[in-house]
GROMACS .gro file of C-alpha atoms in nm:
model
  196
    1MET     CA    1   7.398  18.454   5.748
    2LYS     CA    2   7.402  18.382   6.120
    3TYR     CA    3   7.390  18.018   6.234
    4ASN     CA    4   7.033  17.906   6.293
    5PRO     CA    5   6.994  17.551   6.439
    6ASP     CA    6   6.647  17.520   6.285
    7ILE     CA    7   6.782  17.544   5.929
    8HIS     CA    8   7.151  17.466   5.959
    9HIS     CA    9   7.199  17.102   6.048
   10ARG     CA   10   7.569  17.052   6.119
   11HIS     CA   11   7.651  16.696   6.212
   12SER     CA   12   7.996  16.583   6.316
   13ILE     CA   13   8.156  16.331   6.086
   14ARG     CA   14   8.414  16.238   6.353
   15LEU     CA   15   8.394  15.900   6.522
   16ARG     CA   16   8.208  15.930   6.852
   17GLU     CA   17   8.410  15.874   7.168
   18TYR     CA   18   8.738  15.832   6.975
   19ASP     CA   19   9.035  16.013   7.128
   20TYR     CA   20   9.182  16.209   6.838
   21SER     CA   21   9.456  16.342   7.068
   22GLY     CA   22   9.582  15.989   7.135
   23GLY     CA   23   9.813  15.805   6.901
   24GLY     CA   24   9.674  15.695   6.569
   25ALA     CA   25   9.724  15.655   6.198
   26TYR     CA   26   9.485  15.845   5.973
   27PHE     CA   27   9.393  15.875   5.608
   28VAL     CA   28   9.265  16.227   5.536
   29THR     CA   29   9.098  16.374   5.231
   30ILE     CA   30   9.054  16.749   5.199
   31CYS     CA   31   8.864  16.902   4.905
   32ALA     CA   32   8.913  17.240   4.744
   33HIS     CA   33   8.638  17.497   4.789
   34GLN     CA   34   8.360  17.417   4.543
   35ARG     CA   35   8.588  17.145   4.402
   36GLU     CA   36   8.777  17.405   4.200
   37CYS     CA   37   9.079  17.260   4.018
   38LEU     CA   38   9.340  17.491   4.175
   39PHE     CA   39   9.625  17.253   4.242
   40GLY     CA   40   9.717  17.105   3.906
   41GLU     CA   41   9.602  16.876   3.630
   42VAL     CA   42   9.637  16.509   3.546
   43VAL     CA   43   9.831  16.444   3.224
   44ASP     CA   44   9.867  16.085   3.106
   45GLY     CA   45   9.786  15.952   3.452
   46GLU     CA   46  10.034  16.175   3.636
   47MET     CA   47   9.980  16.492   3.837
   48GLN     CA   48  10.133  16.811   3.701
   49LEU     CA   49  10.124  17.060   3.989
   50TYR     CA   50  10.042  17.426   3.948
   51GLU     CA   51  10.207  17.677   4.181
   52ALA     CA   52   9.922  17.627   4.431
   53GLY     CA   53   9.988  17.252   4.423
   54HIS     CA   54  10.352  17.311   4.513
   55VAL     CA   55  10.233  17.520   4.808
   56ILE     CA   56  10.016  17.228   4.923
   57GLU     CA   57  10.315  16.996   4.905
   58GLU     CA   58  10.541  17.239   5.093
   59ARG     CA   59  10.286  17.308   5.367
   60TRP     CA   60  10.208  16.939   5.415
   61GLU     CA   61  10.578  16.864   5.461
   62GLN     CA   62  10.599  17.141   5.725
   63VAL     CA   63  10.341  16.970   5.947
   64THR     CA   64  10.614  16.759   6.111
   65LYS     CA   65  10.813  17.072   6.197
   66HIS     CA   66  10.514  17.236   6.363
   67PHE     CA   67  10.384  16.935   6.557
   68HIS     CA   68  10.591  16.710   6.780
   69GLY     CA   69  10.498  16.343   6.746
   70VAL     CA   70  10.364  16.348   6.389
   71SER     CA   71  10.503  16.166   6.087
   72LEU     CA   72  10.381  16.165   5.727
   73ASP     CA   73  10.344  15.878   5.484
   74GLN     CA   74  10.207  15.853   5.132
   75TYR     CA   75  10.014  16.150   4.993
   76VAL     CA   76   9.890  16.283   4.662
   77ILE     CA   77   9.781  16.625   4.550
   78MET     CA   78   9.498  16.601   4.297
   79PRO     CA   79   9.356  16.886   4.085
   80ASN     CA   80   9.091  16.971   4.345
   81HIS     CA   81   9.158  16.760   4.650
   82PHE     CA   82   9.432  16.612   4.866
   83HIS     CA   83   9.481  16.264   5.013
   84GLY     CA   84   9.739  16.193   5.282
   85ILE     CA   85   9.834  15.947   5.552
   86LEU     CA   86   9.971  16.074   5.881
   87MET     CA   87  10.057  15.909   6.207
   88THR     CA   88  10.050  16.066   6.552
   89VAL     CA   89  10.249  15.950   6.849
   90GLY     CA   90  10.162  15.611   6.994
   91ALA     CA   91  10.027  15.453   6.674
   92GLY     CA   92  10.117  15.087   6.678
   93PHE     CA   93  10.250  14.988   6.339
   94PRO     CA   94  10.517  15.209   6.179
   95ARG     CA   95  10.706  15.034   5.900
   96PRO     CA   96  11.026  15.092   5.701
   97GLY     CA   97  11.011  15.431   5.530
   98PHE     CA   98  10.750  15.544   5.781
   99PRO     CA   99  10.943  15.679   6.082
  100ARG     CA  100  10.800  15.634   6.428
  101PRO     CA  101  10.689  15.971   6.561
  102ASN     CA  102  10.868  16.108   6.864
  103ARG     CA  103  10.704  16.001   7.184
  104CYS     CA  104  10.470  16.269   7.299
  105ASN     CA  105  10.575  16.299   7.661
  106GLU     CA  106  10.895  16.099   7.699
  107ASP     CA  107  11.109  16.412   7.750
  108ASN     CA  108  10.825  16.622   7.889
  109PRO     CA  109  10.602  16.418   8.121
  110GLY     CA  110  10.369  16.708   8.190
  111GLY     CA  111  10.291  16.745   7.818
  112GLU     CA  112  10.341  17.121   7.822
  113THR     CA  113  10.492  17.292   7.521
  114PRO     CA  114  10.834  17.411   7.635
  115ILE     CA  115  10.925  17.778   7.598
  116ASN     CA  116  11.219  17.833   7.369
  117PRO     CA  117  11.439  18.117   7.496
  118GLY     CA  118  11.571  18.174   7.139
  119GLY     CA  119  11.231  18.304   7.035
  120GLU     CA  120  11.146  18.035   6.778
  121THR     CA  121  10.818  17.858   6.852
  122PRO     CA  122  10.886  17.494   6.935
  123PRO     CA  123  10.670  17.218   6.784
  124LEU     CA  124  10.336  17.166   6.958
  125ARG     CA  125  10.303  16.847   7.158
  126CYS     CA  126  10.030  16.585   7.134
  127PRO     CA  127   9.812  16.754   6.871
  128THR     CA  128   9.469  16.631   6.777
  129LEU     CA  129   9.399  16.538   6.415
  130GLY     CA  130   9.177  16.846   6.388
  131GLN     CA  131   9.463  17.074   6.499
  132ILE     CA  132   9.696  16.921   6.240
  133VAL     CA  133   9.447  16.952   5.953
  134GLY     CA  134   9.344  17.301   6.065
  135TYR     CA  135   9.706  17.418   6.069
  136PHE     CA  136   9.770  17.268   5.724
  137LYS     CA  137   9.457  17.424   5.575
  138TYR     CA  138   9.529  17.765   5.729
  139GLN     CA  139   9.894  17.778   5.623
  140SER     CA  140   9.828  17.659   5.269
  141THR     CA  141   9.530  17.897   5.226
  142LYS     CA  142   9.734  18.192   5.349
  143ARG     CA  143  10.017  18.127   5.102
  144ILE     CA  144   9.794  18.046   4.805
  145ASN     CA  145   9.596  18.367   4.862
  146GLU     CA  146   9.921  18.564   4.873
  147LEU     CA  147  10.010  18.417   4.534
  148ARG     CA  148   9.662  18.493   4.396
  149ASP     CA  149   9.657  18.839   4.557
  150ASN     CA  150   9.318  18.746   4.692
  151ALA     CA  151   9.326  18.769   5.072
  152GLY     CA  152   9.044  18.595   5.251
  153ALA     CA  153   8.928  18.381   4.960
  154PRO     CA  154   8.844  18.022   5.054
  155VAL     CA  155   9.075  17.752   4.925
  156TRP     CA  156   8.937  17.449   5.110
  157GLN     CA  157   8.593  17.321   5.191
  158ARG     CA  158   8.484  17.363   5.550
  159ASN     CA  159   8.553  17.010   5.674
  160TYR     CA  160   8.763  16.708   5.583
  161TYR     CA  161   8.717  16.333   5.559
  162GLU     CA  162   8.918  16.108   5.787
  163HIS     CA  163   8.955  15.733   5.816
  164ILE     CA  164   9.126  15.573   6.115
  165ILE     CA  165   9.380  15.321   5.987
  166ARG     CA  166   9.343  15.010   6.201
  167ASN     CA  167   9.602  14.757   6.069
  168ASP     CA  168   9.870  14.680   5.813
  169ASP     CA  169   9.626  14.561   5.547
  170ASP     CA  170   9.423  14.881   5.579
  171LEU     CA  171   9.743  15.086   5.549
  172ALA     CA  172   9.858  14.892   5.240
  173ASN     CA  173   9.520  14.936   5.067
  174ILE     CA  174   9.515  15.310   5.135
  175ARG     CA  175   9.872  15.352   5.013
  176ARG     CA  176   9.775  15.175   4.689
  177TYR     CA  177   9.465  15.392   4.653
  178ILE     CA  178   9.676  15.708   4.692
  179VAL     CA  179   9.939  15.597   4.439
  180GLU     CA  180   9.676  15.496   4.182
  181ASN     CA  181   9.455  15.803   4.230
  182PRO     CA  182   9.596  16.010   3.941
  183MET     CA  183   9.565  15.714   3.702
  184LYS     CA  184   9.194  15.693   3.787
  185TRP     CA  185   9.116  16.065   3.761
  186ASP     CA  186   8.883  16.010   3.463
  187LEU     CA  187   8.655  15.807   3.691
  188ASP     CA  188   8.700  16.015   4.007
  189GLU     CA  189   8.381  16.155   4.162
  190ASN     CA  190   8.573  16.480   4.227
  191ASN     CA  191   8.656  16.526   3.858
  192PRO     CA  192   8.436  16.811   3.733
  193VAL     CA  193   8.344  16.619   3.419
  194ASN     CA  194   8.179  16.353   3.639
  195VAL     CA  195   7.970  16.597   3.845
  196LYS     CA  196   7.606  16.600   3.742
   0.00000   0.00000   0.00000
């Protein structure tokens, strides 16, 4: 069906006038298409990943290789969704175990992506949060569909949820939430048994 503004009411869930290409720390949640439990199952409060869940883990870890100035923190793969913390260059409060991202333009003041004569694509500089999430969703979908022999099938819902992490207390609370998420799966709104 073609987009019709009279019946399709798409509203941005991004924060107005916030520069998502500037430095920041973000908590993202991405749900599987139709909340299908593709990625694993919770057994005794711990996630047991399926093959698709291992793909999610692998592709998330590759984000830092594709984008210059991005570092990853705590994350969890749930049966039908993903939670992760990431930081882009310039964010103000990295802590032990959470490496400071490379400065976006310190060795490239113009911000251009350098051309690598060896042929390998260098990491992209100064990505927006949307570019990072889009890359992750695309790469994980592509690989999961190869495993399922189901090219073109959706893996993720269209959008994602993001929260801008503003201080150390916020970061600590979100880290705790991520760690405890599998233990609270029975109460999770994304658990199919809780959907009415």
